[in-house]
Short mmCIF file of C-alpha atoms in Angstrom, two decimals:
data_model
loop_
_atom_site.label_atom_id
_atom_site.label_comp_id
_atom_site.label_asym_id
_atom_site.label_seq_id
_atom_site.Cartn_x
_atom_site.Cartn_y
_atom_site.Cartn_z
CA GLY A 1366 -2.64 -15.90 -6.46
CA GLU A 1367 -0.95 -13.29 -4.34
CA ASN A 1368 -0.64 -9.75 -5.69
CA VAL A 1369 1.88 -7.29 -4.25
CA GLU A 1370 1.81 -3.59 -5.10
CA GLN A 1371 4.82 -1.44 -4.24
CA HIS A 1372 5.03 2.37 -4.21
CA PRO A 1373 6.70 4.57 -5.19
CA SER A 1374 8.66 3.15 -8.13
CA THR A 1375 11.33 5.84 -7.72
CA LEU A 1376 12.27 7.91 -4.70
CA SER A 1377 14.88 10.64 -4.31
CA VAL A 1378 15.82 12.01 -0.91
CA GLN A 1379 18.50 14.27 0.47
CA GLU A 1380 21.17 12.66 2.56
CA GLY A 1381 20.04 12.56 6.18
CA ASP A 1382 16.33 12.59 5.36
CA SER A 1383 14.00 9.62 5.84
CA ALA A 1384 12.66 7.33 3.12
CA VAL A 1385 9.41 5.37 3.22
CA ILE A 1386 8.38 2.61 0.82
CA LYS A 1387 4.93 1.04 1.00
CA CYS A 1388 3.55 -2.31 -0.12
CA THR A 1389 0.10 -3.86 -0.14
CA TYR A 1390 -0.70 -7.53 -0.53
CA SER A 1391 -3.83 -9.49 -1.31
CA ASP A 1392 -3.54 -12.93 0.30
CA SER A 1393 -4.63 -12.87 3.93
CA ALA A 1394 -2.82 -16.20 4.46
CA SER A 1395 0.58 -14.60 3.82
CA ASN A 1396 2.72 -14.84 6.93
CA TYR A 1397 6.16 -13.58 5.95
CA PHE A 1398 7.16 -10.14 4.68
CA PRO A 1399 10.84 -9.63 3.79
CA TRP A 1400 12.53 -6.58 2.30
CA TYR A 1401 15.49 -6.98 -0.05
CA LYS A 1402 18.07 -4.48 -1.27
CA GLN A 1403 19.61 -4.99 -4.69
CA GLU A 1404 22.52 -2.97 -6.00
CA LEU A 1405 23.08 -2.75 -9.74
CA GLY A 1406 24.14 -6.10 -11.20
CA LYS A 1407 24.24 -7.80 -7.82
CA ARG A 1408 22.14 -10.31 -5.94
CA PRO A 1409 19.28 -9.24 -3.66
CA GLN A 1410 20.16 -9.19 0.00
CA LEU A 1411 17.75 -9.30 2.91
CA ILE A 1412 17.77 -6.13 4.98
CA ILE A 1413 14.85 -6.81 7.31
CA ASP A 1414 11.85 -9.10 7.58
CA ILE A 1415 8.70 -9.35 9.67
CA ARG A 1416 6.32 -12.17 10.42
CA SER A 1417 2.57 -12.00 10.74
CA ASN A 1418 2.54 -12.17 14.52
CA VAL A 1419 4.55 -8.94 14.86
CA GLY A 1420 3.46 -5.37 14.08
CA GLU A 1421 6.80 -3.60 13.98
CA LYS A 1422 10.49 -4.45 13.84
CA LYS A 1423 13.53 -2.20 13.94
CA ASP A 1424 17.20 -2.72 13.16
CA GLN A 1425 19.30 0.42 13.61
CA ARG A 1426 18.22 2.86 10.85
CA ILE A 1427 15.76 0.46 9.27
CA ALA A 1428 12.25 -0.37 10.46
CA VAL A 1429 9.31 -2.27 9.05
CA THR A 1430 5.66 -1.99 10.08
CA LEU A 1431 2.89 -4.45 9.27
CA ASN A 1432 -0.86 -3.87 9.32
CA LYS A 1433 -2.50 -7.24 8.72
CA THR A 1434 -6.01 -5.84 8.82
CA ALA A 1435 -5.30 -3.41 6.02
CA LYS A 1436 -2.88 -5.81 4.31
CA HIS A 1437 -0.05 -3.37 4.00
CA PHE A 1438 3.52 -3.10 5.24
CA SER A 1439 6.12 -0.37 4.99
CA LEU A 1440 9.88 0.09 5.07
CA HIS A 1441 11.30 3.10 6.86
CA ILE A 1442 14.92 4.18 6.47
CA THR A 1443 16.08 7.04 8.68
CA GLU A 1444 19.20 9.21 8.34
CA THR A 1445 19.72 8.06 4.77
CA GLN A 1446 23.25 7.79 3.40
CA PRO A 1447 24.51 7.63 -0.21
CA GLU A 1448 25.24 3.91 0.21
CA ASP A 1449 21.52 3.35 0.78
CA SER A 1450 21.01 4.09 -2.93
CA ALA A 1451 19.73 0.87 -4.54
CA VAL A 1452 16.54 -0.89 -5.62
CA TYR A 1453 14.41 -2.15 -2.76
CA PHE A 1454 11.91 -4.99 -3.11
CA CYS A 1455 9.15 -6.02 -0.76
CA ALA A 1456 7.76 -9.55 -0.81
CA SER A 1457 4.87 -11.42 0.71
CA GLY A 1458 3.99 -15.06 1.21
CA GLY A 1459 5.67 -18.11 2.69
CA TYR A 1460 7.44 -20.66 0.51
CA GLN A 1461 5.95 -18.93 -2.49
CA LEU A 1462 7.11 -15.37 -2.20
CA THR A 1463 5.53 -12.76 -4.45
CA PHE A 1464 7.70 -9.70 -4.98
CA GLY A 1465 6.77 -6.10 -5.63
CA LYS A 1466 8.23 -4.44 -8.72
CA GLY A 1467 10.79 -2.50 -6.74
CA THR A 1468 11.60 1.05 -5.67
CA LYS A 1469 14.72 2.76 -6.94
CA LEU A 1470 16.00 4.87 -4.06
CA SER A 1471 18.49 7.64 -4.78
CA VAL A 1472 20.12 9.43 -1.85
CA ILE A 1473 21.52 12.78 -2.93
CA PRO A 1474 24.66 13.89 -1.05
CA ASP B 766 28.82 -13.79 -0.31
CA GLY B 767 29.68 -17.50 -0.34
CA GLY B 768 27.30 -20.41 0.09
CA ILE B 769 25.33 -20.34 -3.15
CA THR B 770 27.00 -20.44 -6.53
CA GLN B 771 25.51 -20.15 -9.98
CA SER B 772 27.15 -20.87 -13.29
CA PRO B 773 27.72 -19.60 -15.82
CA LYS B 774 27.56 -15.89 -15.09
CA TYR B 775 26.65 -15.10 -18.70
CA LEU B 776 25.01 -17.50 -21.14
CA PHE B 777 24.13 -17.06 -24.77
CA ARG B 778 21.66 -19.34 -26.46
CA LYS B 779 20.45 -19.74 -29.99
CA GLU B 780 16.73 -19.98 -30.56
CA GLY B 781 15.48 -23.54 -30.37
CA GLN B 782 18.19 -24.72 -27.98
CA ASN B 783 17.71 -25.97 -24.45
CA VAL B 784 20.15 -24.68 -21.84
CA THR B 785 20.76 -25.67 -18.24
CA LEU B 786 21.67 -23.22 -15.49
CA SER B 787 23.55 -24.55 -12.51
CA CYS B 788 22.84 -23.76 -8.85
CA GLU B 789 24.79 -25.26 -5.96
CA GLN B 790 24.67 -24.49 -2.24
CA ASN B 791 26.80 -25.66 0.67
CA LEU B 792 24.60 -24.20 3.40
CA ASN B 793 22.83 -27.50 4.10
CA HIS B 794 19.54 -25.83 3.25
CA ASP B 795 16.51 -27.97 2.49
CA ALA B 796 14.64 -25.46 0.31
CA MET B 797 15.78 -24.06 -3.02
CA TYR B 798 14.18 -21.66 -5.49
CA TRP B 799 14.51 -20.28 -9.00
CA TYR B 800 13.45 -16.75 -9.90
CA ARG B 801 13.43 -14.76 -13.09
CA GLN B 802 14.10 -11.00 -13.07
CA ASP B 803 13.30 -8.72 -15.99
CA PRO B 804 14.22 -5.00 -16.17
CA GLY B 805 11.91 -2.89 -14.06
CA GLN B 806 10.23 -5.95 -12.66
CA GLY B 807 10.37 -7.76 -9.40
CA LEU B 808 11.45 -11.34 -9.04
CA ARG B 809 9.03 -13.96 -10.31
CA LEU B 810 9.10 -17.51 -8.97
CA ILE B 811 9.69 -20.24 -11.55
CA TYR B 812 10.04 -23.38 -9.40
CA TYR B 813 10.79 -24.22 -5.81
CA SER B 814 11.79 -27.34 -3.92
CA GLN B 815 11.21 -27.89 -0.21
CA ILE B 816 13.10 -31.18 -0.07
CA VAL B 817 15.16 -33.54 -2.20
CA ASN B 818 13.24 -35.32 -4.98
CA ASP B 819 10.31 -32.94 -4.70
CA PHE B 820 9.53 -29.62 -6.39
CA GLN B 821 6.55 -27.41 -7.20
CA LYS B 822 5.72 -24.98 -9.97
CA GLY B 823 5.81 -21.31 -9.24
CA ASP B 824 4.00 -18.52 -11.04
CA ILE B 825 5.82 -18.81 -14.39
CA ALA B 826 6.88 -22.46 -14.78
CA GLU B 827 5.88 -22.87 -18.44
CA GLY B 828 8.91 -23.53 -20.64
CA TYR B 829 11.17 -24.44 -17.71
CA SER B 830 12.07 -27.68 -15.97
CA VAL B 831 14.03 -28.56 -12.83
CA SER B 832 15.36 -31.53 -10.90
CA ARG B 833 16.36 -31.99 -7.27
CA GLU B 834 18.34 -35.22 -7.08
CA LYS B 835 20.78 -33.88 -4.48
CA LYS B 836 20.22 -31.57 -1.54
CA GLU B 837 22.92 -29.16 -2.65
CA SER B 838 21.95 -28.90 -6.33
CA PHE B 839 18.91 -27.49 -8.14
CA PRO B 840 19.57 -27.08 -11.89
CA LEU B 841 17.14 -25.18 -14.11
CA THR B 842 16.63 -26.06 -17.78
CA VAL B 843 15.27 -23.37 -20.06
CA THR B 844 13.61 -25.21 -22.91
CA SER B 845 12.87 -24.09 -26.44
CA ALA B 846 9.23 -23.82 -25.37
CA GLN B 847 10.04 -20.72 -23.33
CA LYS B 848 9.06 -17.92 -25.69
CA ASN B 849 11.02 -15.06 -24.17
CA PRO B 850 13.89 -16.49 -22.14
CA THR B 851 16.24 -13.50 -22.14
CA ALA B 852 16.43 -12.47 -18.46
CA PHE B 853 18.46 -12.51 -15.27
CA TYR B 854 17.99 -15.80 -13.40
CA LEU B 855 18.47 -15.99 -9.65
CA CYS B 856 18.70 -19.10 -7.52
CA ALA B 857 18.04 -18.97 -3.78
CA SER B 858 18.00 -21.31 -0.82
CA SER B 859 16.62 -21.29 2.71
CA ILE B 860 16.69 -23.52 5.77
CA GLY B 861 13.18 -24.65 4.93
CA ALA B 862 11.10 -23.56 7.90
CA ARG B 863 7.79 -25.30 8.31
CA PHE B 864 5.76 -22.40 6.94
CA GLY B 865 8.43 -21.10 4.60
CA ASP B 866 8.92 -17.97 6.66
CA ASP B 867 12.69 -17.95 6.65
CA GLU B 868 15.35 -15.90 4.90
CA GLN B 869 16.12 -16.78 1.33
CA PHE B 870 19.79 -16.40 0.37
CA PHE B 871 20.43 -15.58 -3.26
CA GLY B 872 23.16 -16.66 -5.64
CA PRO B 873 24.96 -14.16 -7.90
CA GLY B 874 22.69 -14.88 -10.87
CA THR B 875 23.02 -15.97 -14.50
CA ARG B 876 22.26 -13.54 -17.29
CA LEU B 877 20.78 -15.46 -20.22
CA THR B 878 20.61 -13.90 -23.67
CA VAL B 879 18.90 -15.50 -26.65
CA LEU B 880 20.56 -14.62 -29.92
#
């Protein structure tokens, strides 16, 4: 089955700096790569996603890049704010999504 | 945050008992999913259903059962065969794109504790 590795597990940045989270996947048939943000005790919410026919996607301060050859994709958050503090999950697949173990991002004011 | 509801929010179970977690959606989505989340872990897929009266096992289906008799409902039963059921359970739904590459919307979750 699919295997998704996510790094780092924890990340602390100063407010205003950028944050980068990286994921690798194993199944070359995977065609959908979403990123979810989960605040403590709450449900995961989609922040951005990318499909296999696209290499990069941007939505305001958030961007995702996909390298299908190397089987890795990354989340980039620029100009971080304290409200960006949360756990971020990457996922890979289609109907059967396999999730990474998460990155706890702390933005220090 | 509306659209998908889960009940109850907290559930306590004695060992050896079966319990059923409810998941309802009013988004007219074809596909529904059940995930389990443990501390420090990502979400792991238990079962998913692409259409009414059909469902498939996910990565950790042992000890769980589901039904999909109605489009809007996808209940999960945690059976006594599940050895370590204490976890946070999340239900999700999506439109049901042909290749599954569409956004999954999550419910608020049920926290199950085995006493």
